[in-house]
mmCIF file of C-alpha atoms and ligand atoms in Angstrom:
data_model
loop_
_atom_site.group_PDB
_atom_site.id
_atom_site.type_symbol
_atom_site.label_atom_id
_atom_site.label_comp_id
_atom_site.label_asym_id
_atom_site.label_seq_id
_atom_site.Cartn_x
_atom_site.Cartn_y
_atom_site.Cartn_z
ATOM 1 C CA MET J 16 -1.627 5.543 -19.585
ATOM 2 C CA LYS J 17 1.391 3.205 -19.652
ATOM 3 C CA ILE J 18 3.421 2.738 -16.472
ATOM 4 C CA LEU J 19 6.932 1.305 -16.071
ATOM 5 C CA SER J 20 7.545 0.225 -12.467
ATOM 6 C CA PHE J 21 10.482 -0.988 -10.382
ATOM 7 C CA GLU J 22 10.916 -2.907 -7.119
ATOM 8 C CA SER J 23 14.187 -3.773 -5.320
ATOM 9 C CA SER J 24 13.405 -3.419 -1.601
ATOM 10 C CA CYS J 25 14.588 -6.861 -0.494
ATOM 11 C CA ASP J 26 15.671 -9.984 -2.378
ATOM 12 C CA GLU J 27 13.659 -9.700 -5.588
ATOM 13 C CA THR J 28 14.476 -7.370 -8.477
ATOM 14 C CA ALA J 29 11.293 -6.711 -10.427
ATOM 15 C CA VAL J 30 10.207 -4.594 -13.379
ATOM 16 C CA ALA J 31 6.701 -4.363 -14.842
ATOM 17 C CA VAL J 32 4.733 -2.531 -17.495
ATOM 18 C CA LEU J 33 1.072 -1.720 -16.885
ATOM 19 C CA SER J 34 -1.720 -0.141 -18.833
ATOM 20 C CA ALA J 35 -4.164 1.894 -16.739
ATOM 21 C CA GLU J 36 -7.413 3.630 -17.570
ATOM 22 C CA GLY J 37 -9.959 4.754 -15.001
ATOM 23 C CA ASP J 38 -9.815 2.097 -12.261
ATOM 24 C CA CYS J 39 -8.878 -0.648 -14.699
ATOM 25 C CA ILE J 40 -5.191 -1.576 -14.412
ATOM 26 C CA THR J 41 -3.816 -4.349 -16.608
ATOM 27 C CA VAL J 42 -0.431 -6.034 -16.304
ATOM 28 C CA LEU J 43 1.275 -6.057 -19.717
ATOM 29 C CA SER J 44 4.448 -7.654 -18.369
ATOM 30 C CA SER J 45 5.891 -8.468 -14.950
ATOM 31 C CA THR J 46 9.452 -9.760 -14.689
ATOM 32 C CA ILE J 47 11.098 -10.881 -11.469
ATOM 33 C CA ALA J 48 14.671 -12.013 -10.720
ATOM 34 C CA THR J 49 14.744 -13.709 -7.355
ATOM 35 C CA GLN J 50 17.903 -13.958 -5.268
ATOM 36 C CA ILE J 51 16.547 -16.671 -2.989
ATOM 37 C CA ASP J 52 19.105 -19.286 -4.074
ATOM 38 C CA ILE J 53 21.957 -16.931 -3.169
ATOM 39 C CA HIS J 54 20.633 -15.903 0.266
ATOM 40 C CA ARG J 55 19.525 -19.439 1.149
ATOM 41 C CA LEU J 56 23.212 -20.323 1.658
ATOM 42 C CA TYR J 57 23.238 -17.847 4.585
ATOM 43 C CA GLY J 58 19.775 -18.649 5.995
ATOM 44 C CA GLY J 59 18.510 -15.109 5.323
ATOM 45 C CA VAL J 60 19.017 -11.997 3.208
ATOM 46 C CA VAL J 61 22.552 -10.538 3.195
ATOM 47 C CA PRO J 62 21.982 -6.825 2.387
ATOM 48 C CA GLU J 63 25.281 -6.163 0.578
ATOM 49 C CA ILE J 64 24.835 -9.220 -1.647
ATOM 50 C CA ALA J 65 21.229 -8.198 -2.328
ATOM 51 C CA SER J 66 22.259 -4.714 -3.528
ATOM 52 C CA ARG J 67 24.885 -6.124 -5.883
ATOM 53 C CA ALA J 68 22.480 -8.708 -7.302
ATOM 54 C CA HIS J 69 19.880 -5.963 -7.950
ATOM 55 C CA ILE J 70 22.506 -4.004 -9.919
ATOM 56 C CA ASP J 71 23.292 -7.103 -11.984
ATOM 57 C CA ALA J 72 19.644 -7.741 -12.843
ATOM 58 C CA ILE J 73 17.887 -4.417 -13.273
ATOM 59 C CA SER J 74 18.897 -3.386 -16.835
ATOM 60 C CA ARG J 75 18.257 -6.860 -18.246
ATOM 61 C CA LEU J 76 14.839 -7.021 -16.552
ATOM 62 C CA THR J 77 13.906 -3.580 -17.873
ATOM 63 C CA TYR J 78 14.656 -4.584 -21.468
ATOM 64 C CA GLY J 79 12.749 -7.830 -20.879
ATOM 65 C CA ALA J 80 9.682 -6.158 -19.345
ATOM 66 C CA LEU J 81 9.500 -3.553 -22.135
ATOM 67 C CA SER J 82 9.877 -6.054 -24.943
ATOM 68 C CA GLU J 83 7.372 -8.502 -23.397
ATOM 69 C CA SER J 84 4.823 -5.697 -22.998
ATOM 70 C CA GLY J 85 5.177 -4.669 -26.638
ATOM 71 C CA CYS J 86 5.852 -1.065 -25.533
ATOM 72 C CA THR J 87 8.843 1.136 -26.210
ATOM 73 C CA LEU J 88 10.219 3.585 -23.676
ATOM 74 C CA SER J 89 8.778 6.481 -25.688
ATOM 75 C CA GLU J 90 5.261 5.155 -24.976
ATOM 76 C CA ILE J 91 5.750 5.171 -21.177
ATOM 77 C CA ASP J 92 3.801 7.947 -19.392
ATOM 78 C CA LEU J 93 4.898 7.282 -15.804
ATOM 79 C CA VAL J 94 7.793 5.649 -13.945
ATOM 80 C CA ALA J 95 7.010 4.269 -10.461
ATOM 81 C CA VAL J 96 9.523 2.929 -7.955
ATOM 82 C CA THR J 97 9.514 1.512 -4.429
ATOM 83 C CA ALA J 98 11.195 4.173 -2.274
ATOM 84 C CA ASN J 99 10.508 2.632 1.190
ATOM 85 C CA PRO J 100 10.481 0.608 3.446
ATOM 86 C CA GLY J 101 13.185 -2.001 2.894
ATOM 87 C CA LEU J 102 16.942 -2.560 2.872
ATOM 88 C CA ILE J 103 18.434 0.837 2.125
ATOM 89 C CA GLY J 104 21.187 -0.342 -0.234
ATOM 90 C CA ALA J 105 18.733 -2.553 -2.098
ATOM 91 C CA LEU J 106 16.086 0.192 -2.416
ATOM 92 C CA LEU J 107 18.649 2.655 -3.751
ATOM 93 C CA VAL J 108 19.369 0.468 -6.776
ATOM 94 C CA ALA J 109 15.878 0.766 -8.285
ATOM 95 C CA VAL J 110 15.392 4.336 -7.016
ATOM 96 C CA ASN J 111 18.523 5.536 -8.804
ATOM 97 C CA PHE J 112 17.845 3.486 -11.920
ATOM 98 C CA ALA J 113 14.239 4.739 -12.150
ATOM 99 C CA LYS J 114 15.295 8.298 -11.424
ATOM 100 C CA SER J 115 17.936 8.337 -14.186
ATOM 101 C CA LEU J 116 15.599 6.705 -16.673
ATOM 102 C CA ALA J 117 12.647 8.977 -15.909
ATOM 103 C CA ILE J 118 14.558 12.245 -15.798
ATOM 104 C CA SER J 119 16.699 11.565 -18.879
ATOM 105 C CA ASN J 120 13.574 10.679 -20.886
ATOM 106 C CA GLY J 121 11.343 13.441 -19.497
ATOM 107 C CA ILE J 122 8.890 10.979 -17.933
ATOM 108 C CA PRO J 123 7.152 11.800 -14.601
ATOM 109 C CA LEU J 124 8.527 9.824 -11.636
ATOM 110 C CA VAL J 125 6.537 8.704 -8.604
ATOM 111 C CA PRO J 126 7.818 7.091 -5.371
ATOM 112 C CA VAL J 127 5.766 4.256 -3.846
ATOM 113 C CA ASP J 128 5.523 2.754 -0.359
ATOM 114 C CA HIS J 129 6.132 -1.002 -0.662
ATOM 115 C CA ILE J 130 3.293 -1.975 1.681
ATOM 116 C CA LYS J 131 0.755 0.219 -0.105
ATOM 117 C CA GLY J 132 2.081 -1.513 -3.216
ATOM 118 C CA HIS J 133 1.291 -4.937 -1.762
ATOM 119 C CA ILE J 134 -2.322 -3.854 -1.138
ATOM 120 C CA ALA J 135 -2.509 -2.376 -4.664
ATOM 121 C CA ALA J 136 -1.862 -5.876 -6.073
ATOM 122 C CA ALA J 137 -5.587 -6.384 -5.426
ATOM 123 C CA TYR J 138 -6.428 -3.712 -8.046
ATOM 124 C CA LEU J 139 -4.667 -5.506 -10.891
ATOM 125 C CA ASN J 140 -6.295 -7.350 -13.783
ATOM 126 C CA THR J 141 -9.853 -6.874 -12.531
ATOM 127 C CA GLU J 142 -12.792 -4.791 -13.687
ATOM 128 C CA THR J 143 -14.160 -4.735 -10.148
ATOM 129 C CA PRO J 144 -11.331 -3.626 -7.840
ATOM 130 C CA PRO J 145 -12.082 -2.880 -4.163
ATOM 131 C CA LYS J 146 -13.328 0.681 -3.635
ATOM 132 C CA PRO J 147 -12.196 2.711 -0.603
ATOM 133 C CA PRO J 148 -12.940 3.019 2.208
ATOM 134 C CA PHE J 149 -11.866 -0.563 2.941
ATOM 135 C CA LEU J 150 -9.985 -2.644 5.477
ATOM 136 C CA ALA J 151 -6.547 -3.895 4.463
ATOM 137 C CA LEU J 152 -4.295 -6.513 5.994
ATOM 138 C CA ALA J 153 -0.630 -6.571 4.991
ATOM 139 C CA LEU J 154 1.122 -9.852 5.778
ATOM 140 C CA SER J 155 4.769 -9.972 4.738
ATOM 141 C CA GLY J 156 8.277 -10.746 5.910
ATOM 142 C CA GLY J 157 8.417 -7.425 7.776
ATOM 143 C CA HIS J 158 4.783 -6.425 8.318
ATOM 144 C CA THR J 159 1.661 -7.655 10.059
ATOM 145 C CA SER J 160 -0.537 -4.590 9.876
ATOM 146 C CA ILE J 161 -4.206 -3.752 9.621
ATOM 147 C CA TYR J 162 -5.105 -0.518 7.841
ATOM 148 C CA ARG J 163 -8.099 1.640 7.293
ATOM 149 C CA VAL J 164 -7.790 2.725 3.645
ATOM 150 C CA ASP J 165 -9.788 5.937 3.177
ATOM 151 C CA THR J 166 -8.648 6.624 -0.362
ATOM 152 C CA TYR J 167 -6.219 4.694 -2.567
ATOM 153 C CA THR J 168 -3.418 6.869 -1.158
ATOM 154 C CA ASP J 169 -4.599 7.632 2.380
ATOM 155 C CA TYR J 170 -3.876 4.869 4.917
ATOM 156 C CA LYS J 171 -4.206 4.735 8.695
ATOM 157 C CA VAL J 172 -2.715 1.924 10.834
ATOM 158 C CA ILE J 173 -5.369 0.463 13.141
ATOM 159 C CA GLY J 174 -3.497 -2.665 14.240
ATOM 160 C CA GLN J 175 0.011 -4.075 13.967
ATOM 161 C CA THR J 176 2.583 -6.417 15.415
ATOM 162 C CA ARG J 177 4.499 -5.096 18.393
ATOM 163 C CA ASP J 178 7.548 -7.248 17.622
ATOM 164 C CA ASP J 179 8.191 -9.916 14.948
ATOM 165 C CA ALA J 180 6.234 -10.004 11.702
ATOM 166 C CA ILE J 181 4.183 -12.975 10.570
ATOM 167 C CA GLY J 182 6.488 -13.939 7.651
ATOM 168 C CA GLU J 183 9.561 -13.525 9.823
ATOM 169 C CA SER J 184 7.962 -15.866 12.370
ATOM 170 C CA PHE J 185 7.358 -18.569 9.741
ATOM 171 C CA ASP J 186 10.916 -18.109 8.461
ATOM 172 C CA LYS J 187 12.547 -18.312 11.913
ATOM 173 C CA ILE J 188 10.609 -21.309 13.225
ATOM 174 C CA GLY J 189 10.700 -22.967 9.806
ATOM 175 C CA ARG J 190 14.478 -22.756 9.837
ATOM 176 C CA MET J 191 14.534 -24.536 13.237
ATOM 177 C CA ILE J 192 12.598 -27.468 11.800
ATOM 178 C CA GLY J 193 14.814 -27.721 8.746
ATOM 179 C CA ILE J 194 12.821 -25.788 6.127
ATOM 180 C CA PRO J 195 15.157 -23.763 3.857
ATOM 181 C CA TYR J 196 14.859 -19.951 3.643
ATOM 182 C CA PRO J 197 12.335 -18.452 3.019
ATOM 183 C CA ALA J 198 10.379 -21.052 4.943
ATOM 184 C CA GLY J 199 6.812 -19.766 4.420
ATOM 185 C CA LYS J 200 5.925 -21.897 1.418
ATOM 186 C CA GLY J 201 7.507 -25.057 2.857
ATOM 187 C CA PHE J 202 5.806 -24.383 6.204
ATOM 188 C CA ASP J 203 2.478 -24.152 4.398
ATOM 189 C CA ALA J 204 3.007 -27.543 2.690
ATOM 190 C CA LEU J 205 4.289 -29.267 5.848
ATOM 191 C CA SER J 206 1.332 -27.910 7.861
ATOM 192 C CA ARG J 207 -1.015 -29.339 5.263
ATOM 193 C CA GLU J 208 0.499 -32.777 5.875
ATOM 194 C CA GLY J 209 0.047 -32.251 9.621
ATOM 195 C CA PHE J 210 -3.596 -31.153 9.289
ATOM 196 C CA ILE J 211 -4.306 -34.193 7.112
ATOM 197 C CA GLU J 212 -2.597 -36.511 9.602
ATOM 198 C CA ALA J 213 -4.422 -34.969 12.571
ATOM 199 C CA THR J 214 -7.895 -35.050 10.998
ATOM 200 C CA GLY J 215 -7.664 -37.966 8.552
ATOM 201 C CA LYS J 216 -9.237 -35.626 5.956
ATOM 202 C CA ASN J 217 -7.769 -34.561 2.615
ATOM 203 C CA GLU J 218 -10.159 -31.621 2.358
ATOM 204 C CA GLY J 219 -11.813 -29.421 4.962
ATOM 205 C CA PHE J 220 -9.030 -30.362 7.377
ATOM 206 C CA TYR J 221 -8.521 -26.838 8.719
ATOM 207 C CA SER J 222 -12.051 -26.509 10.079
ATOM 208 C CA ALA J 223 -11.976 -30.101 11.398
ATOM 209 C CA TYR J 224 -8.625 -29.666 13.149
ATOM 210 C CA LYS J 225 -9.841 -28.235 16.466
ATOM 211 C CA LYS J 226 -11.967 -31.301 17.114
ATOM 212 C CA ALA J 227 -9.196 -33.753 16.216
ATOM 213 C CA LYS J 228 -7.807 -35.953 18.990
ATOM 214 C CA LEU J 229 -4.266 -35.025 17.956
ATOM 215 C CA TYR J 230 -5.116 -31.334 18.467
ATOM 216 C CA ARG J 231 -6.749 -31.813 21.862
ATOM 217 C CA GLU J 232 -4.283 -34.356 23.224
ATOM 218 C CA GLY J 233 -1.242 -33.398 21.192
ATOM 219 C CA ASP J 234 1.936 -32.140 22.820
ATOM 220 C CA PHE J 235 2.162 -28.894 20.870
ATOM 221 C CA ALA J 236 0.170 -26.339 22.891
ATOM 222 C CA LEU J 237 1.355 -22.853 21.846
ATOM 223 C CA PRO J 238 0.246 -19.333 22.834
ATOM 224 C CA SER J 239 -1.773 -17.160 20.453
ATOM 225 C CA PRO J 240 -0.020 -14.219 18.787
ATOM 226 C CA ALA J 241 -3.281 -12.216 19.061
ATOM 227 C CA LEU J 242 -2.875 -9.807 21.992
ATOM 228 C CA ASN J 243 -5.729 -10.267 24.418
ATOM 229 C CA ASP J 244 -6.118 -6.575 25.233
ATOM 230 C CA GLY J 245 -8.982 -5.415 23.036
ATOM 231 C CA THR J 246 -6.604 -3.844 20.478
ATOM 232 C CA LEU J 247 -6.056 -4.996 16.894
ATOM 233 C CA ASP J 248 -2.387 -5.689 17.708
ATOM 234 C CA PHE J 249 -0.302 -8.852 17.545
ATOM 235 C CA SER J 250 2.813 -10.104 19.294
ATOM 236 C CA PHE J 251 4.677 -12.999 17.709
ATOM 237 C CA SER J 252 7.612 -13.063 20.138
ATOM 238 C CA GLY J 253 5.781 -15.105 22.829
ATOM 239 C CA LEU J 254 4.736 -17.676 20.251
ATOM 240 C CA LYS J 255 8.287 -17.783 18.899
ATOM 241 C CA THR J 256 9.822 -18.293 22.364
ATOM 242 C CA ALA J 257 7.297 -20.996 23.272
ATOM 243 C CA ALA J 258 7.961 -22.801 19.980
ATOM 244 C CA ILE J 259 11.738 -22.581 20.425
ATOM 245 C CA ASN J 260 11.472 -23.907 24.010
ATOM 246 C CA LEU J 261 9.252 -26.748 22.842
ATOM 247 C CA LEU J 262 11.707 -27.706 20.086
ATOM 248 C CA HIS J 263 14.637 -27.542 22.539
ATOM 249 C CA ARG J 264 12.770 -29.814 24.957
ATOM 250 C CA TYR J 265 12.308 -32.382 22.188
ATOM 251 C CA GLU J 266 15.971 -32.116 21.283
ATOM 252 C CA GLN J 267 17.265 -32.353 24.855
ATOM 253 C CA LYS J 268 15.129 -35.396 25.620
ATOM 254 C CA ALA J 269 15.936 -36.873 22.201
ATOM 255 C CA LEU J 270 12.194 -37.267 21.540
ATOM 256 C CA PRO J 271 11.139 -37.942 17.933
ATOM 257 C CA LEU J 272 9.513 -34.778 16.598
ATOM 258 C CA ASN J 273 6.550 -35.057 14.251
ATOM 259 C CA ARG J 274 7.450 -31.923 12.249
ATOM 260 C CA ALA J 275 4.210 -31.927 10.286
ATOM 261 C CA LEU J 276 2.001 -31.999 13.384
ATOM 262 C CA PHE J 277 4.121 -29.285 14.996
ATOM 263 C CA ALA J 278 3.948 -27.101 11.857
ATOM 264 C CA ALA J 279 0.168 -27.561 11.650
ATOM 265 C CA ARG J 280 -0.280 -26.447 15.253
ATOM 266 C CA TYR J 281 1.957 -23.409 14.736
ATOM 267 C CA THR J 282 0.139 -22.441 11.548
ATOM 268 C CA TYR J 283 -3.207 -22.929 13.260
ATOM 269 C CA GLU J 284 -2.326 -20.533 16.099
ATOM 270 C CA VAL J 285 -1.112 -17.922 13.588
ATOM 271 C CA CYS J 286 -4.174 -18.247 11.326
ATOM 272 C CA GLU J 287 -6.644 -18.171 14.226
ATOM 273 C CA ALA J 288 -4.979 -15.043 15.606
ATOM 274 C CA VAL J 289 -5.242 -13.257 12.257
ATOM 275 C CA ALA J 290 -8.864 -14.387 11.877
ATOM 276 C CA LYS J 291 -9.687 -13.140 15.387
ATOM 277 C CA LYS J 292 -8.215 -9.672 14.877
ATOM 278 C CA ILE J 293 -9.724 -9.275 11.414
ATOM 279 C CA SER J 294 -13.155 -10.281 12.756
ATOM 280 C CA LEU J 295 -12.777 -7.633 15.454
ATOM 281 C CA ALA J 296 -11.638 -5.031 12.918
ATOM 282 C CA ILE J 297 -14.667 -5.765 10.711
ATOM 283 C CA ASP J 298 -16.997 -5.445 13.731
ATOM 284 C CA GLU J 299 -15.385 -2.195 14.855
ATOM 285 C CA HIS J 300 -15.424 -0.641 11.371
ATOM 286 C CA PRO J 301 -18.786 -1.357 9.749
ATOM 287 C CA GLU J 302 -18.185 1.616 7.431
ATOM 288 C CA LEU J 303 -15.362 -0.310 5.707
ATOM 289 C CA GLN J 304 -17.095 -2.281 3.011
ATOM 290 C CA ALA J 305 -14.370 -4.657 1.780
ATOM 291 C CA LEU J 306 -11.358 -6.573 3.063
ATOM 292 C CA VAL J 307 -8.073 -6.699 1.123
ATOM 293 C CA VAL J 308 -5.391 -9.176 2.236
ATOM 294 C CA ALA J 309 -1.960 -8.991 0.588
ATOM 295 C CA GLY J 310 1.782 -9.578 0.986
ATOM 296 C CA GLY J 311 3.917 -12.702 0.660
ATOM 297 C CA VAL J 312 2.145 -14.504 3.532
ATOM 298 C CA ALA J 313 -1.236 -13.931 1.850
ATOM 299 C CA ALA J 314 -0.127 -16.852 -0.352
ATOM 300 C CA ASN J 315 -0.591 -19.156 2.664
ATOM 301 C CA SER J 316 -3.298 -21.651 1.738
ATOM 302 C CA HIS J 317 -4.567 -22.078 5.309
ATOM 303 C CA LEU J 318 -4.800 -18.334 5.876
ATOM 304 C CA ARG J 319 -6.627 -17.892 2.589
ATOM 305 C CA GLU J 320 -9.119 -20.527 3.693
ATOM 306 C CA VAL J 321 -9.740 -19.105 7.158
ATOM 307 C CA LEU J 322 -9.993 -15.514 5.918
ATOM 308 C CA THR J 323 -12.411 -16.571 3.194
ATOM 309 C CA ALA J 324 -14.559 -18.146 5.928
ATOM 310 C CA VAL J 325 -14.363 -15.003 8.106
ATOM 311 C CA ALA J 326 -15.339 -12.731 5.209
ATOM 312 C CA LYS J 327 -18.239 -14.995 4.296
ATOM 313 C CA LYS J 328 -19.485 -15.103 7.892
ATOM 314 C CA LYS J 329 -19.248 -11.315 8.214
ATOM 315 C CA GLY J 330 -20.766 -10.716 4.764
ATOM 316 C CA ILE J 331 -17.857 -8.578 3.525
ATOM 317 C CA PRO J 332 -16.252 -9.005 0.078
ATOM 318 C CA LEU J 333 -12.701 -10.334 0.262
ATOM 319 C CA PHE J 334 -9.955 -9.427 -2.222
ATOM 320 C CA ILE J 335 -6.755 -11.481 -2.156
ATOM 321 C CA PRO J 336 -4.328 -11.110 -5.083
ATOM 322 C CA ALA J 337 -3.505 -14.102 -7.267
ATOM 323 C CA LEU J 338 -0.629 -16.157 -5.830
ATOM 324 C CA SER J 339 1.797 -14.712 -8.407
ATOM 325 C CA LEU J 340 1.048 -11.179 -7.139
ATOM 326 C CA CYS J 341 1.302 -11.877 -3.373
ATOM 327 C CA GLY J 342 5.101 -11.953 -3.190
ATOM 328 C CA ASP J 343 7.257 -8.988 -4.156
ATOM 329 C CA ASN J 344 6.694 -7.800 -7.731
ATOM 330 C CA ALA J 345 6.770 -4.523 -9.634
ATOM 331 C CA ALA J 346 3.225 -4.674 -11.038
ATOM 332 C CA MET J 347 1.825 -3.850 -7.592
ATOM 333 C CA ILE J 348 4.214 -0.873 -7.361
ATOM 334 C CA GLY J 349 2.968 0.419 -10.706
ATOM 335 C CA ALA J 350 -0.657 0.111 -9.545
ATOM 336 C CA GLN J 351 0.004 2.140 -6.401
ATOM 337 C CA GLY J 352 2.163 4.580 -8.361
ATOM 338 C CA TYR J 353 -0.764 5.209 -10.712
ATOM 339 C CA TYR J 354 -2.988 6.307 -7.822
ATOM 340 C CA GLU J 355 -0.206 8.345 -6.172
ATOM 341 C CA TYR J 356 0.343 10.167 -9.468
ATOM 342 C CA ARG J 357 -3.377 10.744 -9.933
ATOM 343 C CA ASN J 358 -3.331 12.246 -6.433
ATOM 344 C CA GLY J 359 -0.676 14.727 -7.540
ATOM 345 C CA LYS J 360 2.469 13.093 -6.194
ATOM 346 C CA THR J 361 5.700 13.197 -8.201
ATOM 347 C CA ALA J 362 9.395 13.215 -7.375
ATOM 348 C CA ASN J 363 12.445 14.906 -8.882
ATOM 349 C CA ALA J 364 16.192 14.289 -8.899
ATOM 350 C CA THR J 365 16.347 14.706 -5.112
ATOM 351 C CA LEU J 366 14.302 11.521 -4.539
ATOM 352 C CA ASN J 367 15.951 9.342 -1.906
ATOM 353 C CA ALA J 368 15.113 5.914 -0.501
ATOM 354 C CA SER J 369 14.241 5.243 3.135
ATOM 355 C CA ALA J 370 14.320 2.065 5.199
ATOM 356 C CA MET J 371 11.329 3.285 7.210
ATOM 357 C CA ASP J 372 7.563 2.913 6.918
ATOM 358 C CA SER J 373 5.729 5.939 5.571
ATOM 359 C CA ILE J 374 2.254 4.917 6.733
HETATM 360 O O1 KG4 T 429 5.846 -9.710 0.788
HETATM 361 P P1 KG4 T 429 7.037 -10.580 0.708
HETATM 362 O O2 KG4 T 429 7.300 -11.312 -0.594
HETATM 363 O O3 KG4 T 429 8.337 -9.793 1.060
HETATM 364 C C1 KG4 T 429 8.318 -8.792 2.054
HETATM 365 O O4 KG4 T 429 7.878 -7.661 1.746
HETATM 366 O O5 KG4 T 429 8.696 -9.154 3.192
HETATM 367 O O6 KG4 T 429 6.901 -11.642 1.888
HETATM 368 C C2 KG4 T 429 7.895 -12.598 2.107
HETATM 369 C C3 KG4 T 429 7.420 -13.499 3.229
HETATM 370 C C4 KG4 T 429 8.493 -14.484 3.681
HETATM 371 O O7 KG4 T 429 8.563 -14.428 5.083
HETATM 372 C C5 KG4 T 429 7.957 -15.819 3.202
HETATM 373 O O8 KG4 T 429 8.367 -16.919 3.998
HETATM 374 C C6 KG4 T 429 6.471 -15.590 3.295
HETATM 375 O O9 KG4 T 429 6.296 -14.291 2.786
HETATM 376 N N1 KG4 T 429 5.664 -16.546 2.510
HETATM 377 C C7 KG4 T 429 4.743 -17.372 3.072
HETATM 378 C C8 KG4 T 429 4.214 -18.159 2.021
HETATM 379 N N2 KG4 T 429 4.817 -17.769 0.862
HETATM 380 C C9 KG4 T 429 5.692 -16.776 1.192
HETATM 381 N N3 KG4 T 429 4.356 -17.523 4.353
HETATM 382 C C10 KG4 T 429 3.426 -18.446 4.607
HETATM 383 N N4 KG4 T 429 2.879 -19.249 3.674
HETATM 384 C C11 KG4 T 429 3.230 -19.131 2.370
HETATM 385 N N5 KG4 T 429 2.672 -19.903 1.446
HETATM 386 ZN ZN1 ZN T 430 6.959 -7.334 0.153
#
């Protein structure tokens, strides 16, 4: 079956064409128009501007995705679209576009939850996708959640952040140390410099960091965002406040700030917290036979390293999408849409978007 899929929940307009058979889902084309340069001027996403930019891009991307895939609209068997969660005005652009296109061409339409979509990125372009039941970790600008995935469509939250999300935390603190929006990628690179400086190693620096003199005697002690209450929950607000206070102290005393060492320490606390909660989740759920990690922050090189080590230690297979499929894209929406459709879900002209989570 051929699937045409759409994504416009935040600041990326994306359209993809997939070919799916059995559990084998191949990306035929995946086009993305990012609005980052526009929103960077404001230090974050401006919803009204995002909606307008989606409208500008969506027709052009649809033509592009179809022609790159070598398919015509008449060959499409299913239209999938992100219906939630996200910015409501932004979501409505792709929802209405997909709805008009599907209904006017007599093609079935299926709504998709964006976070389930992120996890579904792990099913793409592989002959050996993860098989439920598995453990899933969604790390994005708005989510830090651990799920028990019983079937490809049936999710249960078993851990989550009680306040800020992991990507949001990188973006907010990154902005304070002069990294342009969205700060995650720049934070990753700056932390790498800090780990190298602290350990004197160009490789294996993450695992050597805790023993480094600059870690033990450094001035950047920060609290863990892993809640110490036996749950699988996180709280990033304490870490954020401590980091902001620390940066203010440096500013007030006019102390020179080593941004790289600070970024490395911040990243280390975040990565260790995620590793701790995922280790606990694996121990508590031995019936879940694989770990899937996805979302924009799953592109973080340090997190990928620490989670690879955790999975190896626990003897559980780890699935992390390719870097190009971690951030927002429409291919992941098509993959989830395929399983939703196979499970009997479709939508009609009354389909609406929602800003809220559906899991
Ligand atoms: O999943 P995503 O593309 O959009 C949402 O659904 O939110 O995630 C975007 C988030 C942003 O906060 C961005 O800074 C973060 O992913 N991000 C990263 C990295 N690349 C993107 N965070 C840490 N390290 C990265 N390499
Ligand atoms: Zn996303």
